[in-house]
Coordinates of C-alpha atoms in Angstrom, one line a residue:
M1 CA -4.1 45.7 16.5
L2 CA -5.0 43.0 19.2
D3 CA -7.1 44.2 22.0
K4 CA -7.0 43.1 25.6
I5 CA -9.5 40.4 25.3
E6 CA -7.6 38.7 21.8
E7 CA -4.1 39.0 23.6
K8 CA -5.7 37.1 26.4
I9 CA -7.0 34.6 24.2
L10 CA -3.8 33.9 22.5
Q11 CA -2.0 33.7 25.8
R12 CA -4.2 31.2 27.2
I13 CA -3.7 29.0 23.9
D14 CA 0.1 29.3 24.5
A15 CA -0.1 28.4 28.0
Y16 CA -2.1 25.2 27.2
R17 CA 0.0 24.2 24.0
E18 CA 1.4 21.3 25.4
Q19 CA -1.9 19.8 26.6
I20 CA -3.5 20.7 22.9
I21 CA -0.5 18.6 20.9
N22 CA -0.8 16.0 23.7
F23 CA -4.9 15.7 23.1
A24 CA -3.9 15.5 19.4
E25 CA -1.5 12.8 19.5
D26 CA -3.4 10.9 22.0
I27 CA -6.6 10.9 19.8
A28 CA -4.4 9.8 16.7
S29 CA -2.9 7.0 18.7
H30 CA -6.4 5.6 19.5
P31 CA -8.4 5.9 16.4
E32 CA -12.0 4.6 16.3
P33 CA -14.6 3.9 14.1
G34 CA -17.8 6.0 13.4
F35 CA -20.5 5.7 16.1
E36 CA -17.7 3.8 18.2
E37 CA -15.6 6.4 19.3
I38 CA -16.0 5.8 23.2
R39 CA -12.7 6.5 24.1
T40 CA -12.4 9.7 22.0
A41 CA -15.6 10.8 23.5
Q42 CA -14.4 10.1 26.9
K43 CA -11.2 11.9 26.7
T44 CA -13.2 15.0 25.2
A45 CA -15.8 15.0 28.1
E46 CA -12.9 14.8 30.3
C47 CA -11.1 17.9 29.0
L48 CA -14.2 19.7 28.6
R49 CA -15.5 19.1 32.0
Q50 CA -12.2 20.3 33.6
L51 CA -12.4 23.5 31.5
G52 CA -15.8 24.3 33.5
Y53 CA -18.2 23.7 30.5
E54 CA -21.6 21.8 31.2
V55 CA -21.1 18.4 29.5
T56 CA -23.4 16.3 27.8
E57 CA -22.7 12.6 26.5
H58 CA -24.0 9.8 24.4
L59 CA -25.5 12.3 21.7
A60 CA -25.9 10.5 18.7
R61 CA -24.5 7.6 20.4
T62 CA -21.0 8.9 21.2
G63 CA -21.1 12.9 20.8
V64 CA -20.2 15.1 23.4
R65 CA -21.1 18.6 24.0
G66 CA -19.7 21.3 26.1
D67 CA -21.7 24.7 27.1
S68 CA -20.9 27.6 28.6
H69 CA -23.4 29.4 30.4
P70 CA -26.6 30.4 28.4
A71 CA -26.3 34.4 27.7
E72 CA -28.5 36.6 25.5
G73 CA -27.5 36.9 21.7
P74 CA -26.4 34.3 18.9
H75 CA -25.2 30.6 19.9
L76 CA -22.3 29.4 18.2
T77 CA -21.5 25.8 18.0
I78 CA -17.8 24.5 17.2
I79 CA -17.4 21.4 16.1
G80 CA -14.5 18.8 15.6
E81 CA -15.2 15.4 14.1
M82 CA -14.1 12.2 16.0
D83 CA -13.9 9.1 13.7
A84 CA -11.1 7.9 11.8
I85 CA -11.1 6.5 8.4
G86 CA -10.6 3.0 7.3
C87 CA -7.0 2.4 6.1
K88 CA -5.2 -0.6 7.3
A89 CA -2.1 0.0 5.5
H90 CA -1.5 3.2 7.7
P91 CA 1.4 2.8 10.1
V92 CA -0.8 3.9 13.4
S93 CA -4.0 2.0 12.3
D94 CA -6.1 0.1 14.9
P95 CA -5.2 -3.5 14.3
V96 CA -8.6 -4.8 15.1
T97 CA -10.7 -2.1 13.2
G98 CA -8.2 -1.1 10.6
V99 CA -9.0 2.6 10.8
A100 CA -6.5 5.4 11.4
H101 CA -6.6 9.0 11.5
A102 CA -5.4 9.6 8.1
C103 CA -8.0 12.5 7.4
G104 CA -7.0 14.6 10.1
H105 CA -10.3 14.5 12.4
H106 CA -7.9 14.6 15.4
A107 CA -6.3 18.0 14.3
Q108 CA -10.0 19.1 14.2
M109 CA -10.4 17.9 17.8
A110 CA -7.2 19.5 19.0
A111 CA -8.4 23.0 17.6
M112 CA -11.9 22.6 19.2
I113 CA -10.4 21.7 22.4
G114 CA -7.8 24.6 22.1
C115 CA -10.5 26.9 21.4
A116 CA -12.5 26.0 24.4
A117 CA -9.6 26.3 26.6
A118 CA -9.1 29.9 25.6
L119 CA -12.4 30.8 25.6
A120 CA -13.2 29.1 29.3
D121 CA -11.8 32.3 30.9
T122 CA -14.8 34.1 32.8
E123 CA -13.3 37.3 32.0
I124 CA -13.3 36.4 28.2
Q125 CA -16.9 35.3 28.3
K126 CA -18.1 38.2 29.8
E127 CA -17.4 40.2 26.6
L128 CA -19.4 37.6 24.5
G129 CA -22.8 38.7 23.3
G130 CA -24.0 35.3 22.8
S131 CA -23.2 31.5 24.1
L132 CA -21.2 28.5 23.1
S133 CA -21.1 24.9 22.8
F134 CA -18.5 22.9 21.8
L135 CA -19.5 19.9 20.0
A136 CA -17.7 16.5 19.3
V137 CA -19.4 14.8 16.7
P138 CA -19.2 11.1 15.5
A139 CA -19.2 9.3 12.1
E140 CA -18.5 12.2 9.5
E141 CA -16.9 9.1 7.4
Y142 CA -19.3 6.6 5.2
I143 CA -20.9 4.3 7.2
D144 CA -21.1 0.7 5.3
A145 CA -24.4 -0.9 4.6
D146 CA -24.1 -3.7 7.2
K147 CA -23.2 -1.4 10.1
R148 CA -25.8 0.6 9.0
V149 CA -28.4 -2.1 9.2
R150 CA -27.3 -3.0 12.9
L151 CA -27.0 0.7 14.1
Q152 CA -30.4 1.2 12.9
K153 CA -31.8 -2.0 15.0
E154 CA -30.1 -0.2 17.7
G155 CA -32.3 3.1 17.3
T156 CA -29.6 5.0 15.2
E157 CA -32.1 6.3 12.5
F158 CA -29.6 8.7 10.2
C159 CA -26.3 6.9 9.8
C160 CA -24.4 10.0 9.5
G161 CA -23.2 11.8 12.4
K162 CA -24.5 15.4 12.2
S163 CA -27.6 14.2 10.2
E164 CA -28.7 12.6 13.3
M165 CA -27.8 15.1 15.5
I166 CA -30.0 17.3 13.4
R167 CA -32.7 14.8 13.7
T168 CA -32.3 14.6 17.5
G169 CA -32.4 18.0 18.3
V170 CA -28.8 18.6 19.1
F171 CA -28.3 21.9 16.9
D172 CA -31.8 23.4 17.6
D173 CA -30.4 26.3 19.4
T174 CA -27.4 26.5 17.3
D175 CA -27.5 29.9 15.1
I176 CA -23.8 29.4 13.5
A177 CA -21.6 26.7 13.4
L178 CA -17.6 26.7 13.0
T179 CA -15.8 23.9 11.1
T180 CA -12.4 23.3 10.2
H181 CA -10.5 20.4 8.2
V182 CA -7.0 19.9 6.9
H183 CA -6.8 21.0 3.2
M184 CA -9.1 19.2 0.9
V185 CA -8.6 21.1 -2.2
P186 CA -5.1 21.8 -3.7
V187 CA -3.9 25.1 -1.5
E188 CA -0.2 26.2 -1.4
E189 CA -1.3 28.3 1.4
D190 CA -1.1 27.6 5.2
F191 CA -4.9 28.5 5.7
Y192 CA -8.1 28.3 3.3
L193 CA -10.9 30.9 4.4
G194 CA -14.6 29.9 3.7
N195 CA -16.5 27.1 2.7
P196 CA -16.1 26.0 -1.0
A197 CA -18.7 24.2 -2.9
C198 CA -18.6 20.3 -2.4
N199 CA -20.2 17.5 -3.6
G200 CA -22.8 15.5 -2.0
Y201 CA -23.6 11.7 -2.6
S202 CA -26.5 9.2 -2.7
A203 CA -25.7 5.5 -2.0
E204 CA -27.2 2.2 -2.4
R205 CA -26.5 -1.4 -1.8
V206 CA -27.8 -3.7 -4.5
T207 CA -28.5 -7.4 -4.5
V208 CA -28.5 -9.0 -7.9
R209 CA -30.4 -12.1 -7.9
G210 CA -29.5 -14.9 -10.5
K211 CA -30.0 -18.6 -10.4
A212 CA -27.4 -21.2 -9.6
A213 CA -26.3 -24.3 -11.8
H214 CA -23.5 -26.3 -11.7
G215 CA -20.5 -24.5 -13.3
A216 CA -19.4 -27.3 -15.9
I217 CA -22.4 -29.7 -16.5
D218 CA -25.0 -27.2 -17.3
P219 CA -24.2 -23.5 -16.9
W220 CA -26.8 -22.8 -19.3
N221 CA -29.3 -23.6 -16.9
G222 CA -27.8 -20.8 -14.6
V223 CA -28.3 -16.8 -14.2
N224 CA -25.2 -15.6 -13.3
A225 CA -25.5 -12.6 -10.9
L226 CA -21.5 -11.8 -11.3
S227 CA -22.4 -11.3 -15.1
I228 CA -25.2 -9.1 -14.3
T229 CA -23.2 -7.1 -11.9
T230 CA -20.0 -6.9 -14.6
S231 CA -22.4 -5.6 -17.1
A232 CA -24.1 -3.0 -15.2
I233 CA -20.9 -1.6 -14.0
Q234 CA -19.6 -1.7 -17.6
M235 CA -22.7 0.3 -18.7
M236 CA -21.8 2.9 -15.9
G237 CA -18.4 3.1 -17.3
L238 CA -19.7 4.2 -20.8
M239 CA -22.1 6.5 -19.3
R240 CA -19.4 8.7 -17.8
E241 CA -19.0 10.6 -21.3
T242 CA -22.2 11.8 -20.6
F243 CA -21.3 13.6 -17.5
R244 CA -20.7 17.4 -17.5
E245 CA -17.4 18.8 -16.1
E246 CA -19.4 21.4 -14.3
D247 CA -21.7 18.5 -12.1
H248 CA -18.3 16.9 -10.9
V249 CA -20.1 13.7 -11.3
R250 CA -18.1 10.6 -9.7
L251 CA -19.0 6.8 -9.7
H252 CA -17.7 4.1 -7.1
N253 CA -18.7 0.4 -6.6
V254 CA -17.7 -2.0 -4.4
I255 CA -18.6 -5.7 -4.7
R256 CA -19.2 -7.0 -1.5
K257 CA -20.1 -10.6 -2.7
A258 CA -19.9 -12.6 -6.0
G259 CA -21.3 -16.2 -5.5
D260 CA -20.2 -18.7 -3.0
V261 CA -18.3 -21.3 -4.9
I262 CA -16.5 -21.3 -8.1
N263 CA -17.9 -24.5 -9.5
S264 CA -21.5 -23.0 -9.5
V265 CA -22.8 -19.9 -11.4
P266 CA -23.2 -17.4 -8.8
D267 CA -26.5 -16.8 -7.7
E268 CA -26.1 -13.7 -5.7
A269 CA -24.0 -10.7 -6.0
V270 CA -24.0 -7.7 -3.5
I271 CA -22.7 -4.5 -4.5
E272 CA -22.7 -0.8 -3.1
T273 CA -22.7 1.9 -5.5
K274 CA -22.2 5.6 -4.6
V275 CA -22.7 8.4 -6.6
R276 CA -21.4 11.9 -6.2
A277 CA -22.6 15.1 -7.9
A278 CA -22.5 19.0 -7.0
S279 CA -26.5 19.2 -6.7
L280 CA -29.2 17.3 -5.3
E281 CA -30.9 17.3 -8.8
K282 CA -27.9 15.9 -10.3
I283 CA -27.6 13.0 -7.6
E284 CA -30.8 11.8 -8.2
E285 CA -30.4 12.1 -12.0
I286 CA -26.9 10.0 -12.2
T287 CA -28.6 7.6 -9.3
D288 CA -31.8 7.0 -11.9
M289 CA -29.1 6.2 -14.8
V290 CA -26.9 3.7 -12.4
N291 CA -30.6 2.1 -11.5
R292 CA -31.3 1.6 -15.3
A293 CA -28.1 0.0 -15.8
Y294 CA -28.5 -2.7 -13.1
D295 CA -32.2 -2.8 -14.1
G296 CA -31.4 -3.4 -17.6
A297 CA -28.4 -5.8 -16.9
A298 CA -30.7 -7.8 -14.9
Y299 CA -33.1 -8.0 -17.8
A300 CA -30.9 -9.1 -20.2
F301 CA -29.7 -12.3 -18.2
G302 CA -33.3 -12.9 -16.9
G303 CA -32.2 -11.8 -13.1
R304 CA -33.7 -9.7 -11.0
I305 CA -32.6 -6.7 -8.7
E306 CA -33.1 -5.8 -5.2
R307 CA -31.7 -2.5 -3.9
E308 CA -31.7 -0.8 -0.3
I309 CA -30.9 3.1 -0.3
L310 CA -28.5 4.3 1.9
Q311 CA -28.5 7.8 3.2
G312 CA -26.0 10.1 1.6
Y313 CA -24.7 13.6 2.2
M314 CA -26.2 17.0 0.7
P315 CA -23.8 19.3 -1.4
I316 CA -22.4 22.1 0.6
L317 CA -23.9 25.3 -0.1
P318 CA -20.8 27.4 -0.7
R319 CA -19.7 30.5 1.8
E320 CA -17.2 33.2 1.1
A321 CA -14.8 34.2 4.4
D322 CA -16.7 36.1 6.9
T323 CA -15.4 39.6 8.1
A324 CA -14.6 37.8 11.4
L325 CA -12.4 35.1 10.0
L326 CA -10.9 37.3 7.9
E327 CA -10.1 39.9 10.5
A328 CA -8.8 36.8 12.6
A329 CA -6.5 35.6 10.1
E330 CA -4.8 39.2 9.4
D331 CA -4.6 39.4 13.3
L332 CA -2.4 36.2 13.7
E333 CA -0.8 37.4 10.4
L334 CA -1.4 34.0 8.6
E335 CA -0.8 33.0 4.8
Y336 CA -4.1 32.4 3.7
R337 CA -6.4 32.8 0.7
T338 CA -9.8 32.8 0.5
V339 CA -12.6 30.6 -1.5
Q340 CA -13.2 31.8 -5.2
K341 CA -16.0 31.5 -7.4
G342 CA -15.3 28.4 -9.4
D343 CA -13.5 26.5 -6.3
F344 CA -14.8 23.0 -5.5
N345 CA -14.3 20.0 -3.3
N346 CA -14.9 16.7 -5.1
A347 CA -15.2 15.1 -1.7
C348 CA -18.3 14.8 0.3
T349 CA -19.0 15.8 3.7
D350 CA -22.0 15.7 6.4
V351 CA -21.2 19.7 6.8
G352 CA -23.2 19.7 3.5
D353 CA -26.5 19.1 5.4
L354 CA -25.4 21.4 8.1
S355 CA -25.3 24.1 5.4
H356 CA -28.6 23.8 4.3
L357 CA -29.9 24.7 7.8
M358 CA -27.6 27.3 9.2
P359 CA -24.6 29.5 8.3
V360 CA -21.0 27.5 8.5
V361 CA -18.3 29.3 9.1
N362 CA -15.2 27.4 7.7
F363 CA -11.5 27.2 7.2
T364 CA -9.1 24.6 6.3
F365 CA -5.5 24.3 7.2
K366 CA -2.2 23.1 6.1
G367 CA 0.7 21.3 8.6
F368 CA 0.5 17.6 7.1
E369 CA 2.2 15.6 4.2
G370 CA 0.7 12.9 2.4
K371 CA -2.7 12.1 0.8
L372 CA -5.9 12.3 2.6
H373 CA -7.3 8.9 3.7
G374 CA -3.9 7.4 2.5
A375 CA -1.2 5.3 4.5
D376 CA 1.1 8.4 4.2
F377 CA -1.0 10.9 5.7
R378 CA 0.8 12.1 8.9
I379 CA 0.9 15.8 10.6
T380 CA 4.2 17.3 10.2
D381 CA 3.7 20.8 11.9
P382 CA 1.9 20.8 15.1
E383 CA 2.0 24.5 15.0
K384 CA 0.0 24.7 11.8
A385 CA -2.1 21.6 12.5
Y386 CA -3.3 21.8 16.3
I387 CA -2.2 25.7 17.5
L388 CA -2.9 28.2 14.8
P389 CA -6.5 27.0 14.0
A390 CA -7.2 26.7 17.6
K391 CA -6.2 30.6 17.7
L392 CA -8.2 31.1 14.7
L393 CA -11.1 29.6 16.1
A394 CA -11.1 31.5 19.2
L395 CA -10.4 34.9 17.7
T396 CA -13.1 34.3 15.2
V397 CA -15.5 33.4 17.9
Y398 CA -14.7 36.6 20.0
K399 CA -14.7 38.6 16.8
L400 CA -18.3 37.2 16.1
L401 CA -19.8 37.7 19.3
R402 CA -18.1 41.0 20.8
N403 CA -20.2 44.0 20.8
G404 CA -23.2 42.3 21.7
G405 CA -22.9 39.7 19.0
E406 CA -22.8 42.1 15.9
Q407 CA -21.2 40.1 13.3
A408 CA -22.7 36.8 14.4
G409 CA -26.3 38.8 14.4
K410 CA -25.7 40.1 10.7
I411 CA -24.8 36.6 9.5
C412 CA -27.6 35.3 11.2
T413 CA -30.1 38.0 9.7
E414 CA -28.9 37.5 6.1
F415 CA -28.7 33.6 6.2
T416 CA -31.9 32.1 4.5
P417 CA -32.0 28.3 5.4
V418 CA -33.3 25.5 3.0
F419 CA -34.8 23.4 5.4
D420 CA -35.4 23.3 9.4
R421 CA -34.9 20.2 11.3
E422 CA -38.8 18.9 10.8
S423 CA -38.6 19.5 6.8
Y424 CA -34.8 18.2 6.9
T425 CA -36.0 15.2 8.7
A426 CA -38.7 14.4 6.4
Y427 CA -36.7 14.8 3.5
I428 CA -34.1 12.5 4.1
R429 CA -36.9 10.2 5.2
K430 CA -38.4 10.4 1.7
Q431 CA -35.0 9.7 -0.1
T432 CA -34.3 6.8 1.7
E433 CA -37.7 4.8 1.1
Q434 CA -37.1 1.2 0.2
K435 CA -38.4 1.4 -3.8

């Protein structure tokens, strides 16, 4: 049975229903790429400021944070991701950048804003044994190599949103992070509670150097960079039979350049390669195999390889549904299932990096149709995609922090981090050293 504060939380979200939906639809109609979410950030800052939170802008370039008044007890950070994904074929993609909210990040943002609206009430805040931050995070989606170079010249060292926020100290006072997403694994139920294991990835930009020659008069005097590239990618394909199912290995290649003119032997090819796997160790192992393929193909043809290491994401450390999350779902009479042993998400997210530093309370939700990152993705049920996630977030926060933050304190006590900010930053820098 709901107590008085819980009833008030739900009433406040119901009262803000139209604003929450309008906010989501506005964000969806104005998609922006990672680290360029200027309008989205301004809209978010405006909403949080109007709700009475102390707002900080320009975190990791475009990030926005709204803080409640400091209080004794655990500090919870509720996260929404601002960026859109490249999908030119989507009916509401930006005509200039080609990005669209085909991954449902605008729904996360709506849930975060709805939660913030509910918990802005002073009577509710007095019952919380801890403090809150609402954090709009940039650049969850992959940033390509050329853009990374530009960003790094401008001072953004880690070109992943949450990672750059870890590096710059935005999460230093966070004890527990709360995250959401539309369903990323096959789930029939409306809600999926907990954080399943998830792939991480590494990436690199490989430049293949060959030797130019006339394609008709003397091709034998050239070294074909495209042939080296093709041979390396074929070798990667033949390696796939050695990948174990439990390691969830995925290989992706995009050829960015393959010569300049058709009547000359291509002397340069540029490829971006991504390796996904379920553990940091397996990512490193498969990356070594990929590099041997490039090096071997270059040796066979007489070319050479230059590689630029690109930062990836860490795998998610799985977490079962916490008691507060389960209780909130029961109070809302939601149709849900929980994360079970063996559940796995083959995609990647920088939430994986967060999970190595702090407990992450997570759920995913329905209310959409189509494929993630596809032109047919669209929200079909605003109640399930915007309103119920906001209610689930807000009730979970309250249950974590009531009674002096009892449940949140227990989660913090039982969690053992793999990294702190300093060791995490050192690890990422070491992984991305140019070898």
